PDB file of N, CA and C in Angstrom:
ATOM      1  N   MET A  64      -6.868-202.395  46.829  1.00  0.00           N
ATOM      2  CA  MET A  64      -7.011-201.064  47.365  1.00  0.00           C
ATOM      3  C   MET A  64      -6.380-201.033  48.753  1.00  0.00           C
ATOM      4  N   ALA A  65      -5.603-200.015  49.004  1.00  0.00           N
ATOM      5  CA  ALA A  65      -4.962-199.855  50.307  1.00  0.00           C
ATOM      6  C   ALA A  65      -5.907-199.117  51.252  1.00  0.00           C
ATOM      7  N   ARG A  66      -5.702-199.333  52.537  1.00  0.00           N
ATOM      8  CA  ARG A  66      -6.533-198.689  53.560  1.00  0.00           C
ATOM      9  C   ARG A  66      -5.616-197.889  54.484  1.00  0.00           C
ATOM     10  N   VAL A  67      -6.102-196.735  54.927  1.00  0.00           N
ATOM     11  CA  VAL A  67      -5.351-195.894  55.854  1.00  0.00           C
ATOM     12  C   VAL A  67      -5.745-196.295  57.271  1.00  0.00           C
ATOM     13  N   THR A  68      -4.743-196.562  58.122  1.00  0.00           N
ATOM     14  CA  THR A  68      -5.006-196.956  59.504  1.00  0.00           C
ATOM     15  C   THR A  68      -5.283-195.727  60.363  1.00  0.00           C
ATOM     16  N   SER A  69      -5.649-195.954  61.621  1.00  0.00           N
ATOM     17  CA  SER A  69      -5.907-194.842  62.542  1.00  0.00           C
ATOM     18  C   SER A  69      -4.640-194.037  62.812  1.00  0.00           C
ATOM     19  N   LYS A  70      -3.466-194.640  62.570  1.00  0.00           N
ATOM     20  CA  LYS A  70      -2.192-193.936  62.739  1.00  0.00           C
ATOM     21  C   LYS A  70      -1.737-193.280  61.438  1.00  0.00           C
ATOM     22  N   MET A  71      -2.659-193.213  60.449  1.00  0.00           N
ATOM     23  CA  MET A  71      -2.380-192.609  59.143  1.00  0.00           C
ATOM     24  C   MET A  71      -1.289-193.359  58.382  1.00  0.00           C
ATOM     25  N   GLN A  72      -1.228-194.670  58.536  1.00  0.00           N
ATOM     26  CA  GLN A  72      -0.269-195.497  57.811  1.00  0.00           C
ATOM     27  C   GLN A  72      -0.973-196.185  56.653  1.00  0.00           C
ATOM     28  N   VAL A  73      -0.240-196.370  55.571  1.00  0.00           N
ATOM     29  CA  VAL A  73      -0.774-197.028  54.380  1.00  0.00           C
ATOM     30  C   VAL A  73       0.092-198.242  54.083  1.00  0.00           C
ATOM     31  N   THR A  74      -0.553-199.365  53.792  1.00  0.00           N
ATOM     32  CA  THR A  74       0.183-200.565  53.409  1.00  0.00           C
ATOM     33  C   THR A  74       0.292-200.596  51.893  1.00  0.00           C
ATOM     34  N   LEU A  75       1.501-200.685  51.403  1.00  0.00           N
ATOM     35  CA  LEU A  75       1.757-200.739  49.968  1.00  0.00           C
ATOM     36  C   LEU A  75       1.582-202.172  49.490  1.00  0.00           C
ATOM     37  N   PRO A  76       0.792-202.415  48.457  1.00  0.00           N
ATOM     38  CA  PRO A  76       0.640-203.783  47.957  1.00  0.00           C
ATOM     39  C   PRO A  76       1.989-204.373  47.535  1.00  0.00           C
ATOM     40  N   ARG A  77       2.181-205.643  47.833  1.00  0.00           N
ATOM     41  CA  ARG A  77       3.448-206.320  47.555  1.00  0.00           C
ATOM     42  C   ARG A  77       3.825-206.229  46.074  1.00  0.00           C
ATOM     43  N   SER A  78       2.841-206.373  45.184  1.00  0.00           N
ATOM     44  CA  SER A  78       3.148-206.345  43.749  1.00  0.00           C
ATOM     45  C   SER A  78       3.756-205.002  43.335  1.00  0.00           C
ATOM     46  N   LEU A  79       3.250-203.903  43.888  1.00  0.00           N
ATOM     47  CA  LEU A  79       3.819-202.591  43.565  1.00  0.00           C
ATOM     48  C   LEU A  79       5.201-202.420  44.183  1.00  0.00           C
ATOM     49  N   ALA A  80       5.356-202.879  45.414  1.00  0.00           N
ATOM     50  CA  ALA A  80       6.665-202.767  46.070  1.00  0.00           C
ATOM     51  C   ALA A  80       7.720-203.535  45.282  1.00  0.00           C
ATOM     52  N   GLU A  81       7.375-204.729  44.822  1.00  0.00           N
ATOM     53  CA  GLU A  81       8.337-205.523  44.055  1.00  0.00           C
ATOM     54  C   GLU A  81       8.625-204.887  42.704  1.00  0.00           C
ATOM     55  N   ARG A  82       7.587-204.359  42.056  1.00  0.00           N
ATOM     56  CA  ARG A  82       7.775-203.753  40.734  1.00  0.00           C
ATOM     57  C   ARG A  82       8.715-202.555  40.792  1.00  0.00           C
ATOM     58  N   TYR A  83       8.624-201.768  41.864  1.00  0.00           N
ATOM     59  CA  TYR A  83       9.421-200.545  41.959  1.00  0.00           C
ATOM     60  C   TYR A  83      10.622-200.672  42.892  1.00  0.00           C
ATOM     61  N   GLY A  84      10.905-201.884  43.346  1.00  0.00           N
ATOM     62  CA  GLY A  84      12.097-202.110  44.165  1.00  0.00           C
ATOM     63  C   GLY A  84      12.043-201.456  45.530  1.00  0.00           C
ATOM     64  N   ILE A  85      10.861-201.353  46.106  1.00  0.00           N
ATOM     65  CA  ILE A  85      10.714-200.748  47.430  1.00  0.00           C
ATOM     66  C   ILE A  85      10.821-201.849  48.473  1.00  0.00           C
ATOM     67  N   ARG A  86      11.687-201.636  49.461  1.00  0.00           N
ATOM     68  CA  ARG A  86      11.932-202.640  50.493  1.00  0.00           C
ATOM     69  C   ARG A  86      11.580-202.064  51.869  1.00  0.00           C
ATOM     70  N   PRO A  87      11.327-202.933  52.852  1.00  0.00           N
ATOM     71  CA  PRO A  87      11.052-202.429  54.206  1.00  0.00           C
ATOM     72  C   PRO A  87      12.175-201.509  54.685  1.00  0.00           C
ATOM     73  N   GLY A  88      11.806-200.387  55.247  1.00  0.00           N
ATOM     74  CA  GLY A  88      12.788-199.416  55.737  1.00  0.00           C
ATOM     75  C   GLY A  88      13.117-198.327  54.737  1.00  0.00           C
ATOM     76  N   ASP A  89      12.747-198.497  53.457  1.00  0.00           N
ATOM     77  CA  ASP A  89      13.006-197.458  52.458  1.00  0.00           C
ATOM     78  C   ASP A  89      12.155-196.232  52.758  1.00  0.00           C
ATOM     79  N   ASP A  90      12.703-195.066  52.457  1.00  0.00           N
ATOM     80  CA  ASP A  90      11.946-193.826  52.563  1.00  0.00           C
ATOM     81  C   ASP A  90      11.291-193.563  51.217  1.00  0.00           C
ATOM     82  N   ILE A  91       9.988-193.362  51.228  1.00  0.00           N
ATOM     83  CA  ILE A  91       9.284-192.990  50.008  1.00  0.00           C
ATOM     84  C   ILE A  91       8.711-191.604  50.210  1.00  0.00           C
ATOM     85  N   GLN A  92       8.405-190.953  49.114  1.00  0.00           N
ATOM     86  CA  GLN A  92       7.939-189.573  49.177  1.00  0.00           C
ATOM     87  C   GLN A  92       6.521-189.501  48.623  1.00  0.00           C
ATOM     88  N   PHE A  93       5.636-188.794  49.324  1.00  0.00           N
ATOM     89  CA  PHE A  93       4.280-188.538  48.856  1.00  0.00           C
ATOM     90  C   PHE A  93       4.244-187.111  48.331  1.00  0.00           C
ATOM     91  N   GLU A  94       3.728-186.925  47.128  1.00  0.00           N
ATOM     92  CA  GLU A  94       3.649-185.588  46.547  1.00  0.00           C
ATOM     93  C   GLU A  94       2.204-185.281  46.201  1.00  0.00           C
ATOM     94  N   GLY A  95       1.670-184.196  46.751  1.00  0.00           N
ATOM     95  CA  GLY A  95       0.321-183.777  46.407  1.00  0.00           C
ATOM     96  C   GLY A  95       0.301-183.198  45.006  1.00  0.00           C
ATOM     97  N   ASP A  96      -0.629-183.675  44.180  1.00  0.00           N
ATOM     98  CA  ASP A  96      -0.696-183.233  42.793  1.00  0.00           C
ATOM     99  C   ASP A  96      -2.161-183.096  42.395  1.00  0.00           C
ATOM    100  N   GLY A  97      -2.826-182.078  42.896  1.00  0.00           N
ATOM    101  CA  GLY A  97      -4.236-181.892  42.573  1.00  0.00           C
ATOM    102  C   GLY A  97      -5.087-182.962  43.220  1.00  0.00           C
ATOM    103  N   ALA A  98      -5.776-183.749  42.401  1.00  0.00           N
ATOM    104  CA  ALA A  98      -6.674-184.793  42.899  1.00  0.00           C
ATOM    105  C   ALA A  98      -5.938-186.090  43.214  1.00  0.00           C
ATOM    106  N   PHE A  99      -4.647-186.166  42.946  1.00  0.00           N
ATOM    107  CA  PHE A  99      -3.869-187.385  43.141  1.00  0.00           C
ATOM    108  C   PHE A  99      -2.749-187.165  44.149  1.00  0.00           C
ATOM    109  N   ILE A 100      -2.301-188.253  44.757  1.00  0.00           N
ATOM    110  CA  ILE A 100      -1.145-188.219  45.650  1.00  0.00           C
ATOM    111  C   ILE A 100      -0.149-189.246  45.127  1.00  0.00           C
ATOM    112  N   PRO A 101       0.735-188.848  44.215  1.00  0.00           N
ATOM    113  CA  PRO A 101       1.725-189.795  43.707  1.00  0.00           C
ATOM    114  C   PRO A 101       2.705-190.211  44.805  1.00  0.00           C
ATOM    115  N   ILE A 102       3.100-191.463  44.773  1.00  0.00           N
ATOM    116  CA  ILE A 102       4.111-191.988  45.691  1.00  0.00           C
ATOM    117  C   ILE A 102       5.390-192.147  44.887  1.00  0.00           C
ATOM    118  N   VAL A 103       6.444-191.490  45.324  1.00  0.00           N
ATOM    119  CA  VAL A 103       7.706-191.522  44.603  1.00  0.00           C
ATOM    120  C   VAL A 103       8.639-192.496  45.305  1.00  0.00           C
ATOM    121  N   PRO A 104       9.038-193.585  44.612  1.00  0.00           N
ATOM    122  CA  PRO A 104       9.943-194.548  45.232  1.00  0.00           C
ATOM    123  C   PRO A 104      11.331-193.946  45.449  1.00  0.00           C
ATOM    124  N   PRO A 105      12.121-194.551  46.334  1.00  0.00           N
ATOM    125  CA  PRO A 105      13.422-193.974  46.679  1.00  0.00           C
ATOM    126  C   PRO A 105      14.406-193.933  45.518  1.00  0.00           C
ATOM    127  N   ASN A 106      14.276-194.826  44.541  1.00  0.00           N
ATOM    128  CA  ASN A 106      15.246-194.871  43.444  1.00  0.00           C
ATOM    129  C   ASN A 106      14.744-194.153  42.199  1.00  0.00           C
ATOM    130  N   ALA A 107      13.681-193.353  42.328  1.00  0.00           N
ATOM    131  CA  ALA A 107      13.118-192.651  41.176  1.00  0.00           C
ATOM    132  C   ALA A 107      14.002-191.473  40.793  1.00  0.00           C
ATOM    133  N   VAL A 108      14.028-191.203  39.508  1.00  0.00           N
ATOM    134  CA  VAL A 108      14.775-190.063  38.987  1.00  0.00           C
ATOM    135  C   VAL A 108      13.756-189.040  38.514  1.00  0.00           C
ATOM    136  N   ALA A 109      13.910-187.815  38.946  1.00  0.00           N
ATOM    137  CA  ALA A 109      12.986-186.762  38.526  1.00  0.00           C
ATOM    138  C   ALA A 109      13.121-186.542  37.028  1.00  0.00           C
ATOM    139  N   ALA A 110      11.995-186.264  36.363  1.00  0.00           N
ATOM    140  CA  ALA A 110      12.007-186.089  34.914  1.00  0.00           C
ATOM    141  C   ALA A 110      12.927-184.945  34.503  1.00  0.00           C
ATOM    142  N   GLY A 111      13.029-183.908  35.314  1.00  0.00           N
ATOM    143  CA  GLY A 111      13.900-182.791  34.990  1.00  0.00           C
ATOM    144  C   GLY A 111      15.374-183.144  35.042  1.00  0.00           C
ATOM    145  N   ASP A 112      15.719-184.241  35.738  1.00  0.00           N
ATOM    146  CA  ASP A 112      17.110-184.657  35.836  1.00  0.00           C
ATOM    147  C   ASP A 112      17.558-185.472  34.626  1.00  0.00           C
ATOM    148  N   LEU A 113      16.624-185.914  33.794  1.00  0.00           N
ATOM    149  CA  LEU A 113      16.967-186.711  32.626  1.00  0.00           C
ATOM    150  C   LEU A 113      17.308-185.807  31.456  1.00  0.00           C
ATOM    151  N   GLY A 114      18.199-186.272  30.610  1.00  0.00           N
ATOM    152  CA  GLY A 114      18.526-185.534  29.409  1.00  0.00           C
ATOM    153  C   GLY A 114      17.446-185.712  28.354  1.00  0.00           C
ATOM    154  N   VAL A 115      17.564-184.953  27.277  1.00  0.00           N
ATOM    155  CA  VAL A 115      16.574-185.010  26.207  1.00  0.00           C
ATOM    156  C   VAL A 115      16.508-186.404  25.602  1.00  0.00           C
ATOM    157  N   GLU A 116      17.648-187.019  25.351  1.00  0.00           N
ATOM    158  CA  GLU A 116      17.654-188.349  24.729  1.00  0.00           C
ATOM    159  C   GLU A 116      16.998-189.389  25.627  1.00  0.00           C
ATOM    160  N   ALA A 117      17.246-189.325  26.920  1.00  0.00           N
ATOM    161  CA  ALA A 117      16.639-190.286  27.845  1.00  0.00           C
ATOM    162  C   ALA A 117      15.128-190.094  27.900  1.00  0.00           C
ATOM    163  N   ARG A 118      14.680-188.836  27.915  1.00  0.00           N
ATOM    164  CA  ARG A 118      13.234-188.583  27.925  1.00  0.00           C
ATOM    165  C   ARG A 118      12.584-189.067  26.642  1.00  0.00           C
ATOM    166  N   LEU A 119      13.260-188.882  25.501  1.00  0.00           N
ATOM    167  CA  LEU A 119      12.713-189.360  24.232  1.00  0.00           C
ATOM    168  C   LEU A 119      12.640-190.881  24.200  1.00  0.00           C
ATOM    169  N   ARG A 120      13.640-191.564  24.758  1.00  0.00           N
ATOM    170  CA  ARG A 120      13.597-193.035  24.827  1.00  0.00           C
ATOM    171  C   ARG A 120      12.425-193.495  25.681  1.00  0.00           C
ATOM    172  N   LEU A 121      12.214-192.841  26.819  1.00  0.00           N
ATOM    173  CA  LEU A 121      11.077-193.187  27.673  1.00  0.00           C
ATOM    174  C   LEU A 121       9.751-192.923  26.963  1.00  0.00           C
ATOM    175  N   PHE A 122       9.681-191.814  26.239  1.00  0.00           N
ATOM    176  CA  PHE A 122       8.456-191.490  25.505  1.00  0.00           C
ATOM    177  C   PHE A 122       8.195-192.519  24.413  1.00  0.00           C
ATOM    178  N   ASP A 123       9.238-192.898  23.673  1.00  0.00           N
ATOM    179  CA  ASP A 123       9.085-193.908  22.623  1.00  0.00           C
ATOM    180  C   ASP A 123       8.643-195.245  23.203  1.00  0.00           C
ATOM    181  N   ALA A 124       9.201-195.623  24.345  1.00  0.00           N
ATOM    182  CA  ALA A 124       8.809-196.885  24.984  1.00  0.00           C
ATOM    183  C   ALA A 124       7.350-196.825  25.424  1.00  0.00           C
ATOM    184  N   ALA A 125       6.927-195.694  25.967  1.00  0.00           N
ATOM    185  CA  ALA A 125       5.532-195.544  26.385  1.00  0.00           C
ATOM    186  C   ALA A 125       4.600-195.583  25.179  1.00  0.00           C
ATOM    187  N   THR A 126       5.025-194.987  24.069  1.00  0.00           N
ATOM    188  CA  THR A 126       4.220-195.016  22.847  1.00  0.00           C
ATOM    189  C   THR A 126       4.049-196.440  22.352  1.00  0.00           C
ATOM    190  N   GLU A 127       5.118-197.222  22.371  1.00  0.00           N
ATOM    191  CA  GLU A 127       5.031-198.623  21.940  1.00  0.00           C
ATOM    192  C   GLU A 127       4.111-199.425  22.847  1.00  0.00           C
ATOM    193  N   ARG A 128       4.179-199.183  24.159  1.00  0.00           N
ATOM    194  CA  ARG A 128       3.275-199.890  25.081  1.00  0.00           C
ATOM    195  C   ARG A 128       1.821-199.534  24.787  1.00  0.00           C
ATOM    196  N   GLN A 129       1.565-198.259  24.507  1.00  0.00           N
ATOM    197  CA  GLN A 129       0.199-197.835  24.192  1.00  0.00           C
ATOM    198  C   GLN A 129      -0.278-198.472  22.894  1.00  0.00           C
ATOM    199  N   ARG A 130       0.572-198.523  21.878  1.00  0.00           N
ATOM    200  CA  ARG A 130       0.186-199.159  20.610  1.00  0.00           C
ATOM    201  C   ARG A 130      -0.118-200.637  20.808  1.00  0.00           C
ATOM    202  N   ALA A 131       0.672-201.305  21.641  1.00  0.00           N
ATOM    203  CA  ALA A 131       0.428-202.727  21.910  1.00  0.00           C
ATOM    204  C   ALA A 131      -0.903-202.915  22.625  1.00  0.00           C
ATOM    205  N   ARG A 132      -1.215-202.033  23.578  1.00  0.00           N
ATOM    206  CA  ARG A 132      -2.509-202.127  24.271  1.00  0.00           C
ATOM    207  C   ARG A 132      -3.661-201.915  23.304  1.00  0.00           C
ATOM    208  N   GLU A 133      -3.531-200.921  22.422  1.00  0.00           N
ATOM    209  CA  GLU A 133      -4.599-200.642  21.467  1.00  0.00           C
ATOM    210  C   GLU A 133      -4.766-201.777  20.468  1.00  0.00           C
ATOM    211  N   ALA A 134      -3.655-202.390  20.046  1.00  0.00           N
ATOM    212  CA  ALA A 134      -3.735-203.499  19.092  1.00  0.00           C
ATOM    213  C   ALA A 134      -4.383-204.722  19.726  1.00  0.00           C
ATOM    214  N   ALA A 135      -4.197-204.915  21.015  1.00  0.00           N
ATOM    215  CA  ALA A 135      -4.761-206.080  21.698  1.00  0.00           C
ATOM    216  C   ALA A 135      -6.243-205.896  21.997  1.00  0.00           C
ATOM    217  N   ARG A 136      -6.705-204.675  21.993  1.00  0.00           N
ATOM    218  CA  ARG A 136      -8.105-204.380  22.312  1.00  0.00           C
ATOM    219  C   ARG A 136      -8.940-204.471  21.035  1.00  0.00           C
ATOM    220  N   PRO A 137     -10.015-205.252  21.047  1.00  0.00           N
ATOM    221  CA  PRO A 137     -10.844-205.342  19.837  1.00  0.00           C
ATOM    222  C   PRO A 137     -11.575-204.029  19.585  1.00  0.00           C
ATOM    223  N   ARG A 138     -11.630-203.666  18.319  1.00  0.00           N
ATOM    224  CA  ARG A 138     -12.335-202.440  17.942  1.00  0.00           C
ATOM    225  C   ARG A 138     -13.754-202.783  17.550  1.00  0.00           C
ATOM    226  N   PRO A 139     -14.717-201.991  17.960  1.00  0.00           N
ATOM    227  CA  PRO A 139     -16.101-202.279  17.592  1.00  0.00           C
ATOM    228  C   PRO A 139     -16.305-202.099  16.095  1.00  0.00           C
ATOM    229  N   GLY A 140     -17.154-202.910  15.534  1.00  0.00           N
ATOM    230  CA  GLY A 140     -17.443-202.819  14.112  1.00  0.00           C
ATOM    231  C   GLY A 140     -18.291-201.604  13.784  1.00  0.00           C
ATOM    232  N   ALA A 141     -18.294-201.225  12.519  1.00  0.00           N
ATOM    233  CA  ALA A 141     -19.033-200.048  12.087  1.00  0.00           C
ATOM    234  C   ALA A 141     -20.478-200.376  11.746  1.00  0.00           C
ATOM    235  N   THR A 142     -20.831-201.646  11.700  1.00  0.00           N
ATOM    236  CA  THR A 142     -22.191-202.006  11.316  1.00  0.00           C
ATOM    237  C   THR A 142     -23.102-202.010  12.533  1.00  0.00           C
ATOM    238  N   GLY A 143     -24.362-201.750  12.274  1.00  0.00           N
ATOM    239  CA  GLY A 143     -25.361-201.851  13.319  1.00  0.00           C
ATOM    240  C   GLY A 143     -25.436-200.677  14.270  1.00  0.00           C
ATOM    241  N   ARG A 144     -24.840-199.553  13.917  1.00  0.00           N
ATOM    242  CA  ARG A 144     -24.895-198.434  14.853  1.00  0.00           C
ATOM    243  C   ARG A 144     -26.023-197.461  14.518  1.00  0.00           C
ATOM    244  N   GLY A 145     -26.691-197.655  13.377  1.00  0.00           N
ATOM    245  CA  GLY A 145     -27.855-196.845  13.054  1.00  0.00           C
ATOM    246  C   GLY A 145     -27.567-195.533  12.353  1.00  0.00           C
ATOM    247  N   TRP A 146     -26.329-195.258  11.988  1.00  0.00           N
ATOM    248  CA  TRP A 146     -25.995-194.045  11.272  1.00  0.00           C
ATOM    249  C   TRP A 146     -24.742-194.297  10.443  1.00  0.00           C
ATOM    250  N   THR A 147     -24.506-193.415   9.486  1.00  0.00           N
ATOM    251  CA  THR A 147     -23.307-193.528   8.659  1.00  0.00           C
ATOM    252  C   THR A 147     -22.431-192.303   8.896  1.00  0.00           C
ATOM    253  N   ARG A 148     -21.207-192.398   8.459  1.00  0.00           N
ATOM    254  CA  ARG A 148     -20.283-191.273   8.608  1.00  0.00           C
ATOM    255  C   ARG A 148     -20.802-190.053   7.846  1.00  0.00           C
ATOM    256  N   ASP A 149     -21.345-190.282   6.644  1.00  0.00           N
ATOM    257  CA  ASP A 149     -21.852-189.164   5.847  1.00  0.00           C
ATOM    258  C   ASP A 149     -22.988-188.440   6.557  1.00  0.00           C
ATOM    259  N   GLU A 150     -23.820-189.178   7.273  1.00  0.00           N
ATOM    260  CA  GLU A 150     -24.914-188.549   8.008  1.00  0.00           C
ATOM    261  C   GLU A 150     -24.384-187.620   9.104  1.00  0.00           C
ATOM    262  N   LEU A 151     -23.242-187.929   9.654  1.00  0.00           N
ATOM    263  CA  LEU A 151     -22.666-187.061  10.685  1.00  0.00           C
ATOM    264  C   LEU A 151     -22.275-185.703  10.120  1.00  0.00           C
ATOM    265  N   TYR A 152     -21.772-185.691   8.886  1.00  0.00           N
ATOM    266  CA  TYR A 152     -21.345-184.435   8.287  1.00  0.00           C
ATOM    267  C   TYR A 152     -22.528-183.550   7.915  1.00  0.00           C
ATOM    268  N   ASP A 153     -23.678-184.158   7.679  1.00  0.00           N
ATOM    269  CA  ASP A 153     -24.844-183.390   7.257  1.00  0.00           C
ATOM    270  C   ASP A 153     -25.774-183.022   8.402  1.00  0.00           C
ATOM    271  N   ARG A 154     -25.554-183.549   9.584  1.00  0.00           N
ATOM    272  CA  ARG A 154     -26.496-183.277  10.667  1.00  0.00           C
ATOM    273  C   ARG A 154     -26.386-181.816  11.099  1.00  0.00           C
ATOM    274  N   GLY A 155     -27.515-181.263  11.407  1.00  0.00           N
ATOM    275  CA  GLY A 155     -27.557-179.876  11.847  1.00  0.00           C
ATOM    276  C   GLY A 155     -27.618-178.869  10.722  1.00  0.00           C
ATOM    277  N   ARG A 156     -27.411-179.306   9.495  1.00  0.00           N
ATOM    278  CA  ARG A 156     -27.500-178.382   8.356  1.00  0.00           C
ATOM    279  C   ARG A 156     -28.955-178.280   7.911  1.00  0.00           C
ATOM    280  N   PRO A 157     -29.344-177.126   7.448  1.00  0.00           N
ATOM    281  CA  PRO A 157     -30.722-177.002   6.960  1.00  0.00           C
ATOM    282  C   PRO A 157     -30.910-177.859   5.710  1.00  0.00           C
ATOM    283  N   ASP A 158     -32.107-178.409   5.567  1.00  0.00           N
ATOM    284  CA  ASP A 158     -32.409-179.214   4.384  1.00  0.00           C
ATOM    285  C   ASP A 158     -32.379-178.327   3.153  1.00  0.00           C
ATOM    286  N   THR A 159     -31.796-178.828   2.070  1.00  0.00           N
ATOM    287  CA  THR A 159     -31.708-178.056   0.825  1.00  0.00           C
ATOM    288  C   THR A 159     -32.671-178.594  -0.214  1.00  0.00           C
ATOM    289  N   ASP A 160     -33.637-179.397   0.220  1.00  0.00           N
ATOM    290  CA  ASP A 160     -34.588-179.982  -0.735  1.00  0.00           C
ATOM    291  C   ASP A 160     -35.516-178.970  -1.300  1.00  0.00           C
TER     292      ASP A 160
END
């Protein structure tokens, strides 16, 4: 976690600087976006500047990364939860007995 100094300066973690190619002296941009303040590195390309094919390639790559994350994460088993799928469909309905 970064800390803001009394001079309103923020230290960027080395791992992020290396990942995004940010070097001492580079100008970075802070953009207010609701509850977040994204930091835009100097070599970033705005999404609107990319063509349709480039955006689709980025989307496909992000989809593959998400699938890999989901595949690596163990899924909880269906046993031992105290209810069945069929019971979910019938809950809240009046008894027909």
